[in-house]
Amino acid sequence: MLGSRNWRAVRDTRRYRHHYPDLIERDGNGDMPNLSFYRNEIRFLPNGCFIEDILQNWREEYDLLEENHSYIQWLFPLREPGVNWHAKPLTLREVEAFKSSEEVRERFVQAYELMLGFYGIQLEDRDTGQVCRAQNYQKRFQNLNWHSHNNLRITRILKSLGELGLEHYQAPLARFFLEETLVRRELPAVRQSALDYFVFTVRCPRQRRQLLRFAWEHFRPRRKFVWGPHDKLRRRRPPLPARPRRPRARGAPGTPSSRPAPREQTCGPGGAGGPPPPPGPLARDQGGEAEGCGEEDRESPSPKESKKRKLEANRREQAPGEPGAQSASDVEKIALNLEGCALSQSSLGGGGGSQELGSQAPGEAEPPCPQPPGAKVAEEVRKRRKVDQGPEDGASVGGDGGDGGTKRPASAPHRAAPGCPGAREGENGVEEAEGWAGLEQAAPGTPATAELWVDKEAEVGP
């Protein structure tokens, strides 16, 4: 009855797919009758003939193929016993011999074509196992509807294909019967066997799931489909054709492969393998299913732009009070600020050194001296540059002591006095600060400090 599950078929096909786990193989003393029959050495029993006679003379003998019930177990042997007790079950040694002999394999394919012709089917491709209707399919289909014992023969043929190395022939034949019974509404007497047995003899799990999905889509009424869970069948989608994975190219800036992807677009199924559209993102490979959905696939336009973005990100992540790496322009600014502080302090402390370093008179317009960048920067500057000990000439510094500004000729670099916390010119032409360590070595009021301020006043002038 349609719509009910045949649990005897469930147990039988499951046992076959799992290679008969409870089967105890007989000891045949080295005899391999099934292999001998396919080598054309013995006749099939009872009252049989050689396999070459069957392949050559029985192709159009449809009545003989229908009425004789002894040859089918010899043409398509299984590891389980059948009705004909003269036919011996297939052994594992025979299975290996079948697979290794080209002559036996050729005869086995010819026997398969013989039975397909008897059922009105034609083997379209020997490599893939695809089948189609034969020219005389109408009369042969009528014979299938009249004689239901052929359903048992087809089940045996499908099982034998899986045992003897033609497992990829199973799914095309089962799919053919599903199409004829569920789509074209032919072969009503084969419909139940196709759903109970033919589909579940396919050993490949992926192909079996595809067949069940196809059957569920075309079965009516669908609510009575009992050969698979409906929720999983609804979620399952037909597999997309596999396309080769293309490596992600990193071209020059401006090429379609290196342009950044828009943020609002995400990956989706079927987006891998083809050439990427010019304005769109690079698609990820699905491998059958989409992966990484919701992620962005972006590339920087050029290596310089990428480095610039990384530097900006590091600056944003840096803490406000944490000293970072200074560039050449930052070092120059620090040197100028330190020089301005030193000049303003010298102008204030020239009258006797009564004021402390860094102090200012009330009402003065000069901004406060900035804080030093830290001991770490000063230590790096001291390690990088040597300190000049002797006085140098050729540099004139001008300033009024009130605004802390310095004026230097563009042609000559600034020369600082010995021990002065000014700036020096490095090898790369950038003035770098020596730090505040020179001022900390001698306190204001000491002879060395007084001499320093006197020399500075003499150099600056009124």
Coordinates of C-alpha atoms in Angstrom, one line a residue:
M1 CA 0.0 0.0 0.0
L2 CA 1.4 3.4 -1.0
G3 CA 2.3 5.7 1.9
S4 CA 3.4 2.9 4.3
R5 CA 7.0 1.8 5.0
N6 CA 8.2 -1.8 4.2
W7 CA 10.3 -2.6 7.3
R8 CA 11.4 -5.8 5.8
A9 CA 13.0 -3.9 3.0
V10 CA 14.6 -1.5 5.5
R11 CA 16.4 -4.4 7.2
D12 CA 17.4 -6.1 4.0
T13 CA 18.9 -3.0 2.3
R14 CA 20.6 -1.9 5.5
R15 CA 22.3 -5.2 5.9
Y16 CA 23.5 -5.1 2.3
R17 CA 24.8 -1.5 2.5
H18 CA 26.8 -2.5 5.6
H19 CA 28.4 -5.5 3.8
Y20 CA 26.5 -8.2 5.7
P21 CA 28.0 -7.8 9.2
D22 CA 26.4 -11.0 10.5
L23 CA 27.3 -13.2 7.5
I24 CA 29.6 -16.2 8.1
E25 CA 31.2 -17.0 4.8
R26 CA 31.3 -20.7 3.9
D27 CA 34.5 -22.6 3.2
G28 CA 34.4 -23.7 -0.4
N29 CA 37.8 -25.4 -0.5
G30 CA 39.0 -22.9 -3.0
D31 CA 36.2 -23.3 -5.4
M32 CA 34.9 -20.1 -7.2
P33 CA 31.9 -21.2 -9.3
N34 CA 30.7 -17.7 -10.0
L35 CA 34.1 -16.7 -11.4
S36 CA 34.4 -19.9 -13.4
F37 CA 31.0 -19.2 -15.0
Y38 CA 32.1 -15.7 -16.0
R39 CA 35.3 -17.2 -17.4
N40 CA 33.1 -19.3 -19.7
E41 CA 34.5 -22.5 -18.0
I42 CA 31.2 -24.0 -16.7
R43 CA 27.5 -23.8 -17.5
F44 CA 25.0 -22.3 -15.1
L45 CA 22.8 -24.8 -13.2
P46 CA 20.3 -26.3 -13.6
N47 CA 20.1 -27.1 -17.3
G48 CA 22.0 -24.1 -18.3
C49 CA 24.5 -23.0 -20.9
F50 CA 27.7 -21.0 -21.1
I51 CA 27.8 -17.3 -20.5
E52 CA 28.9 -16.6 -24.1
D53 CA 25.8 -18.3 -25.4
I54 CA 23.6 -16.1 -23.2
L55 CA 25.4 -12.9 -24.3
Q56 CA 25.3 -13.8 -28.0
N57 CA 21.9 -15.6 -28.4
W58 CA 19.6 -14.3 -25.7
R59 CA 19.5 -10.6 -26.6
E60 CA 16.2 -10.7 -28.5
E61 CA 14.8 -13.8 -26.7
Y62 CA 12.5 -11.9 -24.3
D63 CA 10.2 -14.8 -23.6
L64 CA 13.1 -17.0 -22.6
L65 CA 14.5 -14.3 -20.4
E66 CA 11.1 -13.9 -18.8
E67 CA 10.2 -17.6 -18.2
N68 CA 13.7 -18.9 -17.2
H69 CA 14.4 -18.2 -13.5
S70 CA 17.7 -20.0 -13.1
Y71 CA 20.2 -17.7 -15.0
I72 CA 19.6 -14.5 -13.1
Q73 CA 21.5 -15.6 -9.9
W74 CA 24.5 -16.7 -12.1
L75 CA 24.6 -13.5 -14.1
F76 CA 24.3 -11.3 -11.0
P77 CA 25.7 -13.1 -8.0
L78 CA 25.3 -11.9 -4.4
R79 CA 26.9 -12.8 -1.1
E80 CA 23.4 -13.8 0.2
P81 CA 21.7 -17.1 -1.0
G82 CA 18.8 -17.0 -3.4
V83 CA 16.0 -19.2 -4.5
N84 CA 18.2 -21.3 -6.9
W85 CA 20.1 -23.6 -4.5
H86 CA 22.4 -24.6 -7.4
A87 CA 23.8 -21.1 -7.5
K88 CA 26.5 -20.5 -4.8
P89 CA 26.7 -17.2 -2.9
L90 CA 29.5 -14.9 -3.9
T91 CA 32.7 -14.9 -1.8
L92 CA 35.2 -12.2 -1.1
R93 CA 37.9 -13.9 -3.0
E94 CA 35.6 -14.0 -6.1
V95 CA 34.8 -10.3 -5.6
E96 CA 38.5 -9.4 -5.8
A97 CA 39.0 -11.7 -8.8
F98 CA 36.0 -10.1 -10.6
K99 CA 37.5 -6.6 -10.1
S100 CA 41.0 -7.6 -11.3
S101 CA 40.0 -9.4 -14.5
E102 CA 39.3 -7.2 -17.5
E103 CA 37.7 -10.1 -19.4
V104 CA 35.3 -10.8 -16.5
R105 CA 34.4 -7.2 -16.1
E106 CA 33.6 -6.8 -19.8
R107 CA 31.3 -9.8 -19.7
F108 CA 29.6 -8.4 -16.6
V109 CA 28.9 -5.1 -18.3
Q110 CA 27.5 -7.0 -21.3
A111 CA 25.2 -9.0 -19.0
Y112 CA 24.0 -5.7 -17.5
E113 CA 23.2 -4.3 -21.0
L114 CA 21.4 -7.6 -21.8
M115 CA 19.0 -7.2 -18.9
L116 CA 18.5 -3.4 -19.5
G117 CA 17.4 -4.2 -23.1
F118 CA 14.9 -6.7 -21.7
Y119 CA 13.4 -3.9 -19.5
G120 CA 13.3 -1.4 -22.4
I121 CA 16.3 0.6 -21.1
Q122 CA 19.6 1.4 -22.9
L123 CA 23.0 2.1 -21.4
E124 CA 23.9 5.5 -22.7
D125 CA 27.4 6.0 -21.2
R126 CA 29.6 3.2 -19.9
D127 CA 31.8 5.5 -18.0
T128 CA 29.1 7.2 -15.9
G129 CA 26.4 4.5 -16.1
Q130 CA 23.7 6.9 -17.4
V131 CA 20.7 5.1 -18.9
C132 CA 17.8 6.2 -21.1
R133 CA 14.7 4.7 -22.7
A134 CA 15.2 2.2 -25.5
Q135 CA 13.2 2.4 -28.8
N136 CA 10.9 -0.5 -27.8
Y137 CA 10.4 0.8 -24.2
Q138 CA 6.6 0.8 -24.4
K139 CA 6.2 -3.0 -24.9
R140 CA 9.0 -3.7 -22.4
F141 CA 7.4 -1.4 -19.8
Q142 CA 4.1 -3.2 -20.3
N143 CA 5.9 -6.5 -19.5
L144 CA 7.3 -4.9 -16.3
N145 CA 3.8 -3.9 -15.2
W146 CA 2.4 -7.4 -15.8
H147 CA 5.2 -9.4 -14.1
S148 CA 6.1 -8.0 -10.7
H149 CA 8.8 -10.6 -10.1
N150 CA 11.1 -8.5 -12.3
N151 CA 11.2 -6.0 -9.4
L152 CA 13.2 -8.6 -7.4
R153 CA 15.5 -9.1 -10.4
I154 CA 16.2 -5.4 -10.6
T155 CA 17.0 -5.3 -6.9
R156 CA 19.4 -8.1 -7.3
I157 CA 21.0 -6.3 -10.3
L158 CA 21.5 -3.2 -8.3
K159 CA 23.1 -5.1 -5.4
S160 CA 25.4 -7.0 -7.7
L161 CA 26.6 -3.8 -9.3
G162 CA 27.7 -2.6 -5.9
E163 CA 29.4 -5.8 -5.0
L164 CA 31.4 -6.3 -8.2
G165 CA 33.0 -2.9 -8.7
L166 CA 30.3 -1.0 -10.6
E167 CA 28.9 1.0 -7.7
H168 CA 28.6 4.1 -9.8
Y169 CA 26.0 2.4 -12.0
Q170 CA 23.5 2.1 -9.1
A171 CA 22.3 5.7 -8.7
P172 CA 21.6 6.3 -12.5
L173 CA 19.4 3.2 -12.7
A174 CA 17.5 4.1 -9.5
R175 CA 17.1 7.7 -10.7
F176 CA 15.6 6.4 -14.0
F177 CA 12.9 4.4 -12.3
L178 CA 12.1 7.3 -10.0
E179 CA 11.6 9.6 -13.0
E180 CA 9.5 7.0 -14.8
T181 CA 7.2 6.3 -11.9
L182 CA 7.0 9.7 -10.1
V183 CA 7.4 12.2 -12.9
R184 CA 6.2 10.5 -16.1
R185 CA 3.6 8.4 -14.2
E186 CA 4.8 5.2 -16.0
L187 CA 5.4 1.8 -14.4
P188 CA 2.8 2.0 -11.6
A189 CA 3.7 -1.6 -10.6
V190 CA 7.3 -0.6 -10.0
R191 CA 6.7 2.5 -7.9
Q192 CA 6.7 0.9 -4.5
S193 CA 9.7 -1.3 -5.1
A194 CA 11.6 1.8 -6.4
L195 CA 11.0 3.6 -3.2
D196 CA 11.4 0.7 -0.8
Y197 CA 14.4 -1.1 -2.4
F198 CA 15.9 0.6 -5.5
V199 CA 16.9 3.8 -3.8
F200 CA 18.2 2.2 -0.6
T201 CA 20.5 -0.2 -2.4
V202 CA 22.6 2.7 -3.4
R203 CA 25.7 2.5 -1.2
C204 CA 26.9 6.1 -1.7
P205 CA 25.2 8.2 1.1
R206 CA 25.4 11.4 -0.9
Q207 CA 23.8 9.9 -4.0
R208 CA 21.2 8.2 -1.8
R209 CA 20.2 11.5 -0.2
Q210 CA 19.9 13.2 -3.6
L211 CA 17.6 10.4 -4.8
L212 CA 15.4 10.8 -1.7
R213 CA 15.2 14.5 -2.2
F214 CA 14.2 14.0 -5.8
A215 CA 11.6 11.4 -4.8
W216 CA 10.2 13.8 -2.1
E217 CA 9.8 16.6 -4.5
H218 CA 7.8 14.6 -7.0
F219 CA 5.8 12.4 -4.6
R220 CA 2.1 13.1 -4.3
P221 CA 0.6 13.6 -1.8
R222 CA 3.7 14.7 -0.2
R223 CA 2.4 14.4 3.4
K224 CA 2.4 10.6 2.9
F225 CA 6.0 10.4 2.0
V226 CA 7.5 8.1 4.7
W227 CA 11.0 7.3 3.3
G228 CA 12.7 10.3 4.9
P229 CA 12.2 13.0 7.5
H230 CA 10.3 15.9 6.0
D231 CA 12.2 18.7 7.9
K232 CA 15.6 17.5 6.6
L233 CA 14.2 17.1 3.1
R234 CA 12.9 20.6 3.1
R235 CA 16.3 22.0 4.2
R236 CA 18.3 20.0 1.7
R237 CA 19.0 21.7 -1.6
P238 CA 20.1 20.1 -4.9
P239 CA 23.9 20.2 -5.1
L240 CA 25.5 22.9 -7.2
P241 CA 28.0 21.8 -9.9
A242 CA 31.5 21.9 -8.5
R243 CA 33.7 24.6 -10.0
P244 CA 37.5 24.8 -9.7
R245 CA 38.9 27.1 -7.0
R246 CA 40.7 30.1 -8.5
P247 CA 43.6 31.7 -6.5
R248 CA 43.0 35.2 -5.4
A249 CA 45.2 37.5 -7.5
R250 CA 46.9 40.6 -6.1
G251 CA 47.3 42.9 -9.1
A252 CA 48.4 46.5 -9.4
P253 CA 46.3 49.3 -7.9
G254 CA 43.2 49.9 -9.9
T255 CA 42.7 46.5 -11.3
P256 CA 39.3 44.7 -10.6
S257 CA 41.0 42.0 -8.5
S258 CA 42.6 44.5 -6.1
R259 CA 39.7 46.9 -5.6
P260 CA 38.2 47.0 -2.1
A261 CA 34.8 45.3 -1.7
P262 CA 31.8 47.2 -0.6
R263 CA 30.9 46.7 3.1
E264 CA 27.2 45.9 2.6
Q265 CA 27.8 42.9 0.3
T266 CA 28.4 39.5 1.8
C267 CA 29.4 36.2 0.4
G268 CA 26.7 33.7 -0.8
P269 CA 26.4 30.3 -2.3
G270 CA 27.6 29.8 -5.8
G271 CA 30.0 32.7 -5.7
A272 CA 33.2 30.9 -6.2
G273 CA 35.2 29.8 -9.2
G274 CA 33.9 32.3 -11.8
P275 CA 35.7 35.6 -12.8
P276 CA 35.0 38.3 -10.3
P277 CA 32.8 41.2 -11.5
P278 CA 34.7 44.6 -11.7
P279 CA 32.9 46.5 -8.9
G280 CA 32.0 43.5 -6.7
P281 CA 33.8 41.6 -4.0
L282 CA 35.9 38.6 -4.4
A283 CA 33.7 35.6 -3.8
R284 CA 34.8 32.8 -1.4
D285 CA 34.7 29.2 -2.4
Q286 CA 31.8 27.3 -1.1
G287 CA 33.1 23.8 -1.4
G288 CA 29.6 22.7 -1.8
E289 CA 28.2 25.2 0.7
A290 CA 28.7 28.8 1.5
E291 CA 31.3 29.5 4.2
G292 CA 32.2 32.6 6.0
C293 CA 28.9 34.5 5.2
G294 CA 28.8 37.9 6.7
E295 CA 32.5 38.5 6.5
E296 CA 34.1 41.0 4.3
D297 CA 36.8 40.3 1.7
R298 CA 38.8 43.4 1.3
E299 CA 42.2 44.2 -0.1
S300 CA 44.2 47.4 0.2
P301 CA 44.7 49.2 -3.1
S302 CA 48.5 49.2 -2.7
P303 CA 51.2 48.2 -0.2
K304 CA 51.8 51.9 0.7
E305 CA 48.2 52.5 1.4
S306 CA 48.1 49.3 3.6
K307 CA 51.1 50.5 5.6
K308 CA 49.5 53.9 6.1
R309 CA 46.2 52.3 7.4
K310 CA 48.2 50.1 9.8
L311 CA 50.1 53.1 11.1
E312 CA 46.9 55.1 11.7
A313 CA 45.3 52.1 13.4
N314 CA 48.3 51.8 15.8
R315 CA 48.1 55.5 16.6
R316 CA 44.4 55.3 17.4
E317 CA 45.0 52.3 19.7
Q318 CA 47.9 53.9 21.5
A319 CA 47.1 55.3 25.0
P320 CA 47.0 59.2 25.3
G321 CA 49.9 59.3 27.8
E322 CA 52.0 56.6 26.3
P323 CA 55.0 57.8 24.3
G324 CA 55.2 56.4 20.8
A325 CA 57.7 56.4 18.0
Q326 CA 58.4 60.0 16.8
S327 CA 59.0 60.8 13.1
A328 CA 61.7 63.2 11.9
S329 CA 59.3 66.2 11.9
D330 CA 58.3 65.4 15.5
V331 CA 61.9 65.3 16.7
E332 CA 62.5 68.7 15.0
K333 CA 59.5 70.3 16.7
I334 CA 60.7 69.0 20.1
A335 CA 64.2 70.4 19.4
L336 CA 62.7 73.8 18.6
N337 CA 60.6 73.8 21.7
L338 CA 63.5 72.9 23.9
E339 CA 65.6 75.6 22.3
G340 CA 62.9 78.2 22.9
C341 CA 62.7 77.2 26.6
A342 CA 66.4 77.5 27.0
L343 CA 66.6 80.9 25.5
S344 CA 63.6 82.2 27.5
Q345 CA 65.1 80.9 30.7
S346 CA 68.5 82.4 30.0
S347 CA 67.0 85.8 29.4
L348 CA 65.1 85.5 32.7
G349 CA 68.0 84.2 34.8
G350 CA 70.8 86.5 33.4
G351 CA 70.4 89.1 36.2
G352 CA 72.0 86.9 38.9
G353 CA 70.3 83.6 38.6
S354 CA 67.9 84.3 41.4
Q355 CA 65.0 82.7 39.6
E356 CA 64.6 79.0 39.2
L357 CA 64.6 77.3 35.8
G358 CA 61.3 77.3 34.1
S359 CA 59.9 80.3 36.1
Q360 CA 58.3 83.3 34.4
A361 CA 57.5 86.9 35.4
P362 CA 53.8 87.8 35.8
G363 CA 52.2 89.3 32.7
E364 CA 54.8 87.8 30.3
A365 CA 53.3 86.7 27.0
E366 CA 55.5 83.7 26.4
P367 CA 53.7 80.3 26.6
P368 CA 54.8 77.8 29.2
C369 CA 57.6 75.5 28.2
P370 CA 56.3 72.1 27.1
Q371 CA 57.0 69.0 29.1
P372 CA 59.9 66.8 27.8
P373 CA 58.8 63.8 25.8
G374 CA 60.2 61.5 28.5
A375 CA 63.3 59.8 29.6
K376 CA 62.9 57.1 26.9
V377 CA 63.2 59.6 24.0
A378 CA 66.1 61.4 25.7
E379 CA 67.9 58.2 26.2
E380 CA 67.5 57.2 22.6
V381 CA 68.6 60.6 21.4
R382 CA 71.7 60.5 23.6
K383 CA 72.6 57.1 22.3
R384 CA 72.2 58.1 18.7
R385 CA 74.2 61.4 18.7
K386 CA 77.5 62.5 20.2
V387 CA 77.7 65.6 22.2
D388 CA 80.0 68.3 21.0
Q389 CA 82.3 69.5 23.8
G390 CA 84.0 72.6 22.3
P391 CA 82.4 76.0 21.4
E392 CA 81.5 76.5 17.8
D393 CA 81.0 79.7 15.9
G394 CA 79.3 80.7 12.7
A395 CA 75.8 80.6 14.0
S396 CA 73.9 83.7 15.2
V397 CA 70.9 83.5 17.3
G398 CA 68.5 86.4 17.5
G399 CA 65.7 86.9 20.0
D400 CA 64.3 89.3 22.5
G401 CA 64.0 86.8 25.3
G402 CA 60.4 87.5 25.6
D403 CA 58.7 85.3 23.0
G404 CA 61.3 82.5 23.0
G405 CA 61.5 82.6 19.2
T406 CA 64.7 81.9 17.4
K407 CA 65.9 83.2 14.0
R408 CA 68.6 81.3 12.1
P409 CA 70.0 81.8 8.7
A410 CA 68.8 79.2 6.3
S411 CA 72.3 78.5 5.0
A412 CA 74.0 77.6 8.3
P413 CA 72.7 75.1 10.9
H414 CA 72.3 76.1 14.6
R415 CA 75.4 75.6 16.8
A416 CA 74.6 75.3 20.5
A417 CA 76.9 76.1 23.3
P418 CA 78.6 73.3 25.3
G419 CA 76.2 71.8 27.8
C420 CA 73.3 73.8 26.5
P421 CA 70.0 71.8 26.2
G422 CA 69.5 72.9 22.6
A423 CA 69.3 70.9 19.4
R424 CA 71.9 69.4 17.2
E425 CA 71.9 68.4 13.5
G426 CA 72.0 64.7 12.9
E427 CA 73.4 62.8 10.0
N428 CA 70.1 63.0 8.1
G429 CA 69.9 66.8 8.4
V430 CA 67.2 66.8 11.1
E431 CA 67.8 68.7 14.3
E432 CA 67.3 66.4 17.3
A433 CA 67.0 67.3 21.0
E434 CA 69.7 66.3 23.4
G435 CA 67.2 66.3 26.3
W436 CA 67.1 67.9 29.6
A437 CA 70.0 66.0 31.1
G438 CA 72.5 68.8 30.5
L439 CA 70.5 71.2 32.7
E440 CA 70.1 68.7 35.4
Q441 CA 73.8 68.1 35.8
A442 CA 74.5 71.6 37.2
A443 CA 72.0 73.5 39.3
P444 CA 71.5 77.2 38.9
G445 CA 73.9 79.3 40.9
T446 CA 76.9 77.0 40.5
P447 CA 80.0 78.4 38.7
A448 CA 79.5 76.2 35.7
T449 CA 75.9 77.4 35.4
A450 CA 76.8 81.0 35.9
E451 CA 79.5 80.8 33.2
L452 CA 77.0 79.2 30.9
W453 CA 74.5 82.0 31.3
V454 CA 77.2 84.7 30.9
D455 CA 78.4 83.1 27.7
K456 CA 74.8 82.9 26.4
E457 CA 74.1 86.5 27.2
A458 CA 77.2 87.6 25.4
E459 CA 76.3 85.6 22.3
V460 CA 72.7 86.7 22.2
G461 CA 73.4 90.4 23.0
P462 CA 71.0 93.0 24.3

